[in-house]
PDB file of N, CA, C and O in Angstrom:
ATOM      1  N   MET A   1      24.970 -19.543   3.955  1.00 61.00           N
ATOM      2  CA  MET A   1      23.993 -20.317   3.338  1.00 61.00           C
ATOM      3  C   MET A   1      24.841 -21.791   3.273  1.00 61.00           C
ATOM      4  O   MET A   1      24.281 -22.805   2.806  1.00 61.00           O
ATOM      5  N   ARG A   2      25.622 -22.164   3.810  1.00 65.00           N
ATOM      6  CA  ARG A   2      26.667 -23.616   4.108  1.00 65.00           C
ATOM      7  C   ARG A   2      25.811 -24.286   4.727  1.00 65.00           C
ATOM      8  O   ARG A   2      25.611 -25.650   4.151  1.00 65.00           O
ATOM      9  N   MET A   3      24.850 -23.932   5.827  1.00 71.00           N
ATOM     10  CA  MET A   3      23.947 -24.754   6.511  1.00 71.00           C
ATOM     11  C   MET A   3      23.055 -25.151   5.350  1.00 71.00           C
ATOM     12  O   MET A   3      22.566 -26.389   5.530  1.00 71.00           O
ATOM     13  N   ALA A   4      22.731 -24.628   4.695  1.00 74.00           N
ATOM     14  CA  ALA A   4      21.137 -24.627   3.677  1.00 74.00           C
ATOM     15  C   ALA A   4      22.048 -25.836   2.814  1.00 74.00           C
ATOM     16  O   ALA A   4      20.919 -26.794   2.292  1.00 74.00           O
ATOM     17  N   TRP A   5      22.966 -25.651   2.379  1.00 80.00           N
ATOM     18  CA  TRP A   5      23.838 -26.785   1.079  1.00 80.00           C
ATOM     19  C   TRP A   5      23.232 -28.430   2.227  1.00 80.00           C
ATOM     20  O   TRP A   5      23.042 -28.881   1.408  1.00 80.00           O
ATOM     21  N   TRP A   6      23.966 -28.271   3.209  1.00 81.00           N
ATOM     22  CA  TRP A   6      24.219 -29.198   3.906  1.00 81.00           C
ATOM     23  C   TRP A   6      22.799 -30.096   4.267  1.00 81.00           C
ATOM     24  O   TRP A   6      22.448 -31.203   4.128  1.00 81.00           O
ATOM     25  N   ILE A   7      21.888 -28.578   4.314  1.00 83.00           N
ATOM     26  CA  ILE A   7      20.322 -29.465   4.725  1.00 83.00           C
ATOM     27  C   ILE A   7      19.908 -30.132   3.521  1.00 83.00           C
ATOM     28  O   ILE A   7      19.385 -31.215   3.264  1.00 83.00           O
ATOM     29  N   PHE A   8      19.915 -29.141   2.266  1.00 82.00           N
ATOM     30  CA  PHE A   8      19.203 -29.687   0.803  1.00 82.00           C
ATOM     31  C   PHE A   8      19.927 -31.141   0.776  1.00 82.00           C
ATOM     32  O   PHE A   8      19.247 -32.198   0.301  1.00 82.00           O
ATOM     33  N   ILE A   9      21.297 -31.530   0.659  1.00 87.00           N
ATOM     34  CA  ILE A   9      21.843 -32.428   0.722  1.00 87.00           C
ATOM     35  C   ILE A   9      21.301 -33.507   1.236  1.00 87.00           C
ATOM     36  O   ILE A   9      21.266 -34.816   0.625  1.00 87.00           O
ATOM     37  N   SER A  10      21.085 -33.306   2.742  1.00 87.00           N
ATOM     38  CA  SER A  10      20.488 -34.591   3.271  1.00 87.00           C
ATOM     39  C   SER A  10      19.169 -34.805   2.939  1.00 87.00           C
ATOM     40  O   SER A  10      18.554 -36.109   3.008  1.00 87.00           O
ATOM     41  N   LEU A  11      18.283 -33.888   2.689  1.00 86.00           N
ATOM     42  CA  LEU A  11      16.909 -34.118   2.321  1.00 86.00           C
ATOM     43  C   LEU A  11      16.940 -35.101   1.114  1.00 86.00           C
ATOM     44  O   LEU A  11      16.182 -35.622   0.978  1.00 86.00           O
ATOM     45  N   ILE A  12      17.719 -34.975   0.121  1.00 88.00           N
ATOM     46  CA  ILE A  12      17.811 -35.576  -1.061  1.00 88.00           C
ATOM     47  C   ILE A  12      18.128 -36.809  -1.066  1.00 88.00           C
ATOM     48  O   ILE A  12      17.846 -37.577  -1.752  1.00 88.00           O
ATOM     49  N   THR A  13      19.260 -37.152   0.053  1.00 90.00           N
ATOM     50  CA  THR A  13      19.504 -38.171   0.374  1.00 90.00           C
ATOM     51  C   THR A  13      18.460 -38.989   0.635  1.00 90.00           C
ATOM     52  O   THR A  13      18.048 -40.240   0.451  1.00 90.00           O
ATOM     53  N   ILE A  14      17.777 -38.700   1.525  1.00 89.00           N
ATOM     54  CA  ILE A  14      16.319 -39.426   2.192  1.00 89.00           C
ATOM     55  C   ILE A  14      15.513 -39.618   1.079  1.00 89.00           C
ATOM     56  O   ILE A  14      14.965 -40.958   1.117  1.00 89.00           O
ATOM     57  N   GLN A  15      15.429 -38.669   0.098  1.00 89.00           N
ATOM     58  CA  GLN A  15      14.522 -39.239  -0.987  1.00 89.00           C
ATOM     59  C   GLN A  15      14.829 -40.107  -1.895  1.00 89.00           C
ATOM     60  O   GLN A  15      14.251 -40.800  -2.290  1.00 89.00           O
ATOM     61  N   ILE A  16      16.336 -40.336  -2.217  1.00 92.00           N
ATOM     62  CA  ILE A  16      17.065 -41.599  -2.755  1.00 92.00           C
ATOM     63  C   ILE A  16      16.728 -42.421  -2.198  1.00 92.00           C
ATOM     64  O   ILE A  16      16.602 -43.562  -2.848  1.00 92.00           O
ATOM     65  N   ILE A  17      17.032 -42.580  -0.627  1.00 92.00           N
ATOM     66  CA  ILE A  17      17.071 -43.813  -0.230  1.00 92.00           C
ATOM     67  C   ILE A  17      15.182 -44.286  -0.387  1.00 92.00           C
ATOM     68  O   ILE A  17      15.286 -45.440  -0.583  1.00 92.00           O
ATOM     69  N   LEU A  18      14.699 -43.522   0.232  1.00 91.00           N
ATOM     70  CA  LEU A  18      13.215 -43.848  -0.217  1.00 91.00           C
ATOM     71  C   LEU A  18      12.742 -44.289  -1.528  1.00 91.00           C
ATOM     72  O   LEU A  18      11.978 -45.557  -1.649  1.00 91.00           O
ATOM     73  N   VAL A  19      13.157 -43.835  -2.564  1.00 92.00           N
ATOM     74  CA  VAL A  19      13.074 -44.372  -3.741  1.00 92.00           C
ATOM     75  C   VAL A  19      13.478 -45.931  -3.769  1.00 92.00           C
ATOM     76  O   VAL A  19      13.029 -46.550  -4.514  1.00 92.00           O
ATOM     77  N   GLN A  20      14.935 -45.825  -3.373  1.00 94.00           N
ATOM     78  CA  GLN A  20      15.253 -47.499  -3.566  1.00 94.00           C
ATOM     79  C   GLN A  20      14.672 -48.006  -2.823  1.00 94.00           C
ATOM     80  O   GLN A  20      14.389 -49.111  -3.278  1.00 94.00           O
ATOM     81  N   TYR A  21      14.133 -47.994  -1.758  1.00 92.00           N
ATOM     82  CA  TYR A  21      12.923 -48.903  -0.687  1.00 92.00           C
ATOM     83  C   TYR A  21      11.750 -49.135  -1.734  1.00 92.00           C
ATOM     84  O   TYR A  21      11.305 -50.286  -1.514  1.00 92.00           O
ATOM     85  N   MET A  22      11.383 -48.117  -2.244  1.00 92.00           N
ATOM     86  CA  MET A  22       9.969 -48.271  -3.166  1.00 92.00           C
ATOM     87  C   MET A  22      10.581 -49.339  -4.199  1.00 92.00           C
ATOM     88  O   MET A  22       9.393 -50.095  -4.426  1.00 92.00           O
ATOM     89  N   VAL A  23      11.219 -49.423  -4.792  1.00 94.00           N
ATOM     90  CA  VAL A  23      11.874 -50.100  -6.025  1.00 94.00           C
ATOM     91  C   VAL A  23      11.922 -51.435  -5.235  1.00 94.00           C
ATOM     92  O   VAL A  23      11.671 -52.351  -5.935  1.00 94.00           O
ATOM     93  N   GLU A  24      12.581 -51.153  -4.383  1.00 94.00           N
ATOM     94  CA  GLU A  24      12.776 -53.137  -3.801  1.00 94.00           C
ATOM     95  C   GLU A  24      11.536 -53.484  -3.405  1.00 94.00           C
ATOM     96  O   GLU A  24      11.339 -54.708  -3.787  1.00 94.00           O
ATOM     97  N   GLU A  25      10.549 -53.256  -2.898  1.00 92.00           N
ATOM     98  CA  GLU A  25       9.032 -53.147  -2.339  1.00 92.00           C
ATOM     99  C   GLU A  25       8.497 -53.889  -3.483  1.00 92.00           C
ATOM    100  O   GLU A  25       7.858 -54.553  -3.904  1.00 92.00           O
ATOM    101  N   TYR A  26       8.381 -52.805  -4.565  1.00 93.00           N
ATOM    102  CA  TYR A  26       7.853 -53.120  -6.052  1.00 93.00           C
ATOM    103  C   TYR A  26       8.316 -54.588  -6.352  1.00 93.00           C
ATOM    104  O   TYR A  26       7.725 -55.573  -6.692  1.00 93.00           O
ATOM    105  N   LEU A  27      10.029 -54.592  -6.491  1.00 94.00           N
ATOM    106  CA  LEU A  27      10.315 -55.879  -6.937  1.00 94.00           C
ATOM    107  C   LEU A  27      10.156 -56.775  -6.467  1.00 94.00           C
ATOM    108  O   LEU A  27       9.804 -58.552  -7.084  1.00 94.00           O
ATOM    109  N   ALA A  28       9.713 -56.579  -5.167  1.00 94.00           N
ATOM    110  CA  ALA A  28       9.529 -57.844  -4.031  1.00 94.00           C
ATOM    111  C   ALA A  28       8.105 -58.488  -4.212  1.00 94.00           C
ATOM    112  O   ALA A  28       7.881 -59.246  -3.310  1.00 94.00           O
ATOM    113  N   GLY A  29       7.215 -57.585  -4.781  1.00 92.00           N
ATOM    114  CA  GLY A  29       5.848 -57.832  -4.728  1.00 92.00           C
ATOM    115  C   GLY A  29       4.911 -57.371  -3.606  1.00 92.00           C
ATOM    116  O   GLY A  29       3.963 -57.412  -3.750  1.00 92.00           O
ATOM    117  N   HIS A  30       5.477 -56.627  -2.967  1.00 90.00           N
ATOM    118  CA  HIS A  30       4.692 -56.263  -1.657  1.00 90.00           C
ATOM    119  C   HIS A  30       4.227 -55.014  -1.908  1.00 90.00           C
ATOM    120  O   HIS A  30       4.896 -53.867  -1.708  1.00 90.00           O
ATOM    121  N   TYR A  31       3.260 -54.796  -2.846  1.00 90.00           N
ATOM    122  CA  TYR A  31       2.621 -53.848  -3.232  1.00 90.00           C
ATOM    123  C   TYR A  31       1.483 -52.994  -2.101  1.00 90.00           C
ATOM    124  O   TYR A  31       1.645 -51.884  -2.254  1.00 90.00           O
ATOM    125  N   ASP A  32       1.712 -53.344  -1.331  1.00 91.00           N
ATOM    126  CA  ASP A  32       0.499 -52.905  -0.055  1.00 91.00           C
ATOM    127  C   ASP A  32       1.395 -51.808   0.417  1.00 91.00           C
ATOM    128  O   ASP A  32       0.553 -50.913   1.086  1.00 91.00           O
ATOM    129  N   THR A  33       2.762 -51.496   1.059  1.00 87.00           N
ATOM    130  CA  THR A  33       3.592 -50.945   1.278  1.00 87.00           C
ATOM    131  C   THR A  33       3.771 -50.070   0.517  1.00 87.00           C
ATOM    132  O   THR A  33       4.302 -48.704   1.079  1.00 87.00           O
ATOM    133  N   LEU A  34       3.633 -49.944  -0.515  1.00 89.00           N
ATOM    134  CA  LEU A  34       4.348 -48.865  -1.538  1.00 89.00           C
ATOM    135  C   LEU A  34       3.732 -47.421  -1.619  1.00 89.00           C
ATOM    136  O   LEU A  34       3.956 -46.522  -1.472  1.00 89.00           O
ATOM    137  N   PHE A  35       1.985 -47.758  -0.915  1.00 91.00           N
ATOM    138  CA  PHE A  35       1.301 -46.398  -0.702  1.00 91.00           C
ATOM    139  C   PHE A  35       1.951 -45.601   0.457  1.00 91.00           C
ATOM    140  O   PHE A  35       2.197 -44.616   0.649  1.00 91.00           O
ATOM    141  N   TYR A  36       2.491 -46.325   1.323  1.00 91.00           N
ATOM    142  CA  TYR A  36       3.266 -45.285   2.587  1.00 91.00           C
ATOM    143  C   TYR A  36       4.636 -44.877   1.946  1.00 91.00           C
ATOM    144  O   TYR A  36       5.096 -44.014   2.678  1.00 91.00           O
ATOM    145  N   TYR A  37       5.005 -45.665   1.397  1.00 89.00           N
ATOM    146  CA  TYR A  37       6.604 -45.004   0.781  1.00 89.00           C
ATOM    147  C   TYR A  37       6.062 -43.881  -0.147  1.00 89.00           C
ATOM    148  O   TYR A  37       7.043 -42.726  -0.036  1.00 89.00           O
ATOM    149  N   PHE A  38       5.234 -43.932  -0.907  1.00 90.00           N
ATOM    150  CA  PHE A  38       4.818 -42.999  -1.859  1.00 90.00           C
ATOM    151  C   PHE A  38       4.359 -41.540  -0.862  1.00 90.00           C
ATOM    152  O   PHE A  38       5.102 -40.428  -1.119  1.00 90.00           O
ATOM    153  N   LEU A  39       3.698 -42.109   0.193  1.00 92.00           N
ATOM    154  CA  LEU A  39       3.670 -40.634   1.304  1.00 92.00           C
ATOM    155  C   LEU A  39       4.886 -40.141   2.108  1.00 92.00           C
ATOM    156  O   LEU A  39       4.721 -38.788   1.704  1.00 92.00           O
ATOM    157  N   ALA A  40       5.426 -41.050   2.234  1.00 90.00           N
ATOM    158  CA  ALA A  40       6.771 -40.304   2.720  1.00 90.00           C
ATOM    159  C   ALA A  40       7.588 -39.612   2.022  1.00 90.00           C
ATOM    160  O   ALA A  40       8.274 -38.589   2.219  1.00 90.00           O
ATOM    161  N   LEU A  41       7.699 -40.120   0.783  1.00 89.00           N
ATOM    162  CA  LEU A  41       8.190 -39.430  -0.324  1.00 89.00           C
ATOM    163  C   LEU A  41       7.722 -38.169  -0.645  1.00 89.00           C
ATOM    164  O   LEU A  41       8.567 -37.010  -1.136  1.00 89.00           O
ATOM    165  N   GLY A  42       6.233 -37.984  -0.929  1.00 90.00           N
ATOM    166  CA  GLY A  42       5.729 -36.815  -1.273  1.00 90.00           C
ATOM    167  C   GLY A  42       5.846 -35.602   0.178  1.00 90.00           C
ATOM    168  O   GLY A  42       6.110 -34.339  -0.305  1.00 90.00           O
ATOM    169  N   PHE A  43       5.954 -36.333   1.178  1.00 92.00           N
ATOM    170  CA  PHE A  43       6.310 -35.266   2.429  1.00 92.00           C
ATOM    171  C   PHE A  43       7.702 -34.848   2.295  1.00 92.00           C
ATOM    172  O   PHE A  43       7.746 -33.675   2.653  1.00 92.00           O
ATOM    173  N   MET A  44       8.679 -35.762   1.827  1.00 89.00           N
ATOM    174  CA  MET A  44       9.887 -35.222   2.088  1.00 89.00           C
ATOM    175  C   MET A  44      10.224 -33.946   0.580  1.00 89.00           C
ATOM    176  O   MET A  44      10.901 -33.286   1.013  1.00 89.00           O
ATOM    177  N   PHE A  45       9.418 -34.476  -0.178  1.00 88.00           N
ATOM    178  CA  PHE A  45       9.479 -33.417  -1.365  1.00 88.00           C
ATOM    179  C   PHE A  45       8.852 -32.302  -1.053  1.00 88.00           C
ATOM    180  O   PHE A  45       9.374 -30.929  -1.348  1.00 88.00           O
ATOM    181  N   VAL A  46       7.597 -32.151  -0.441  1.00 91.00           N
ATOM    182  CA  VAL A  46       6.926 -30.899   0.030  1.00 91.00           C
ATOM    183  C   VAL A  46       7.937 -30.199   0.981  1.00 91.00           C
ATOM    184  O   VAL A  46       8.107 -28.772   1.180  1.00 91.00           O
ATOM    185  N   PHE A  47       8.556 -30.779   2.275  1.00 89.00           N
ATOM    186  CA  PHE A  47       9.486 -30.378   3.024  1.00 89.00           C
ATOM    187  C   PHE A  47      10.735 -29.571   2.315  1.00 89.00           C
ATOM    188  O   PHE A  47      11.309 -28.632   2.765  1.00 89.00           O
ATOM    189  N   THR A  48      11.166 -30.372   1.350  1.00 85.00           N
ATOM    190  CA  THR A  48      12.447 -29.870   0.949  1.00 85.00           C
ATOM    191  C   THR A  48      12.189 -28.349   0.163  1.00 85.00           C
ATOM    192  O   THR A  48      13.019 -27.764   0.015  1.00 85.00           O
ATOM    193  N   ILE A  49      10.846 -28.407  -0.264  1.00 87.00           N
ATOM    194  CA  ILE A  49      10.569 -27.348  -1.472  1.00 87.00           C
ATOM    195  C   ILE A  49      10.265 -26.356  -0.291  1.00 87.00           C
ATOM    196  O   ILE A  49      10.629 -24.924  -0.204  1.00 87.00           O
ATOM    197  N   ILE A  50       9.504 -26.479   0.809  1.00 90.00           N
ATOM    198  CA  ILE A  50       9.519 -25.501   1.955  1.00 90.00           C
ATOM    199  C   ILE A  50      11.071 -24.978   2.459  1.00 90.00           C
ATOM    200  O   ILE A  50      10.772 -23.465   2.715  1.00 90.00           O
ATOM    201  N   THR A  51      11.880 -25.902   2.797  1.00 87.00           N
ATOM    202  CA  THR A  51      12.898 -25.838   3.207  1.00 87.00           C
ATOM    203  C   THR A  51      13.602 -24.769   2.278  1.00 87.00           C
ATOM    204  O   THR A  51      14.395 -23.942   2.340  1.00 87.00           O
ATOM    205  N   TYR A  52      13.584 -25.161   0.960  1.00 85.00           N
ATOM    206  CA  TYR A  52      14.197 -24.147  -0.377  1.00 85.00           C
ATOM    207  C   TYR A  52      13.540 -22.720   0.158  1.00 85.00           C
ATOM    208  O   TYR A  52      14.473 -21.781  -0.323  1.00 85.00           O
ATOM    209  N   ILE A  53      12.440 -22.747  -0.193  1.00 88.00           N
ATOM    210  CA  ILE A  53      12.062 -21.332  -0.030  1.00 88.00           C
ATOM    211  C   ILE A  53      12.399 -20.666   1.098  1.00 88.00           C
ATOM    212  O   ILE A  53      12.358 -19.044   1.535  1.00 88.00           O
ATOM    213  N   PHE A  54      12.362 -21.068   2.448  1.00 88.00           N
ATOM    214  CA  PHE A  54      12.707 -20.511   3.477  1.00 88.00           C
ATOM    215  C   PHE A  54      14.203 -19.895   3.442  1.00 88.00           C
ATOM    216  O   PHE A  54      14.554 -18.769   3.570  1.00 88.00           O
ATOM    217  N   PHE A  55      15.169 -20.463   3.167  1.00 85.00           N
ATOM    218  CA  PHE A  55      16.503 -20.304   2.873  1.00 85.00           C
ATOM    219  C   PHE A  55      16.654 -19.098   1.574  1.00 85.00           C
ATOM    220  O   PHE A  55      17.690 -18.025   1.706  1.00 85.00           O
ATOM    221  N   ARG A  56      15.615 -19.642   0.634  1.00 84.00           N
ATOM    222  CA  ARG A  56      15.963 -18.271  -0.287  1.00 84.00           C
ATOM    223  C   ARG A  56      15.450 -16.765   0.422  1.00 84.00           C
ATOM    224  O   ARG A  56      16.594 -15.881   0.075  1.00 84.00           O
ATOM    225  N   LYS A  57      14.658 -17.002   0.977  1.00 86.00           N
ATOM    226  CA  LYS A  57      14.094 -15.790   1.677  1.00 86.00           C
ATOM    227  C   LYS A  57      14.938 -15.410   2.933  1.00 86.00           C
ATOM    228  O   LYS A  57      15.381 -13.915   2.849  1.00 86.00           O
ATOM    229  N   VAL A  58      15.874 -15.871   3.419  1.00 84.00           N
ATOM    230  CA  VAL A  58      16.481 -15.920   4.146  1.00 84.00           C
ATOM    231  C   VAL A  58      17.738 -14.957   3.685  1.00 84.00           C
ATOM    232  O   VAL A  58      18.530 -14.174   4.156  1.00 84.00           O
ATOM    233  N   ASP A  59      18.134 -15.666   2.691  1.00 80.00           N
ATOM    234  CA  ASP A  59      19.647 -15.154   1.694  1.00 80.00           C
ATOM    235  C   ASP A  59      19.476 -14.006   1.291  1.00 80.00           C
ATOM    236  O   ASP A  59      20.205 -12.695   0.956  1.00 80.00           O
ATOM    237  N   ARG A  60      18.138 -13.563   0.740  1.00 80.00           N
ATOM    238  CA  ARG A  60      17.502 -12.079   0.369  1.00 80.00           C
ATOM    239  C   ARG A  60      17.498 -11.335   1.548  1.00 80.00           C
ATOM    240  O   ARG A  60      17.997 -10.046   1.332  1.00 80.00           O
ATOM    241  N   VAL A  61      17.203 -11.531   2.586  1.00 80.00           N
ATOM    242  CA  VAL A  61      17.067 -10.557   3.652  1.00 80.00           C
ATOM    243  C   VAL A  61      18.738 -10.486   4.123  1.00 80.00           C
ATOM    244  O   VAL A  61      19.122  -9.362   4.354  1.00 80.00           O
ATOM    245  N   MET A  62      19.555 -11.622   4.056  1.00 74.00           N
ATOM    246  CA  MET A  62      21.212 -11.276   4.590  1.00 74.00           C
ATOM    247  C   MET A  62      21.714 -10.619   3.585  1.00 74.00           C
ATOM    248  O   MET A  62      22.769  -9.606   3.721  1.00 74.00           O
ATOM    249  N   ASP A  63      21.151 -10.270   2.073  1.00 73.00           N
ATOM    250  CA  ASP A  63      21.604  -9.411   1.320  1.00 73.00           C
ATOM    251  C   ASP A  63      21.185  -7.958   1.456  1.00 73.00           C
ATOM    252  O   ASP A  63      21.903  -7.047   0.820  1.00 73.00           O
ATOM    253  N   GLN A  64      20.348  -7.555   1.852  1.00 73.00           N
ATOM    254  CA  GLN A  64      19.718  -6.490   2.008  1.00 73.00           C
ATOM    255  C   GLN A  64      20.736  -5.591   2.924  1.00 73.00           C
ATOM    256  O   GLN A  64      21.415  -5.683   3.994  1.00 73.00           O
TER     257      GLN A  64
END
């Protein structure tokens, strides 16, 4: 499960960086690029949930 921990940390780090970029673009007044950052953030959120479900099932199988 140690591998899953590092994957989750890296995915959360990417999400934090995307939020930072979104704030910078918003404050700079570049509203047309916010949609693409929002899509990337949504994709990373869905990917993180799928990865969490996968490792949770792997952990259950390893416990049996």
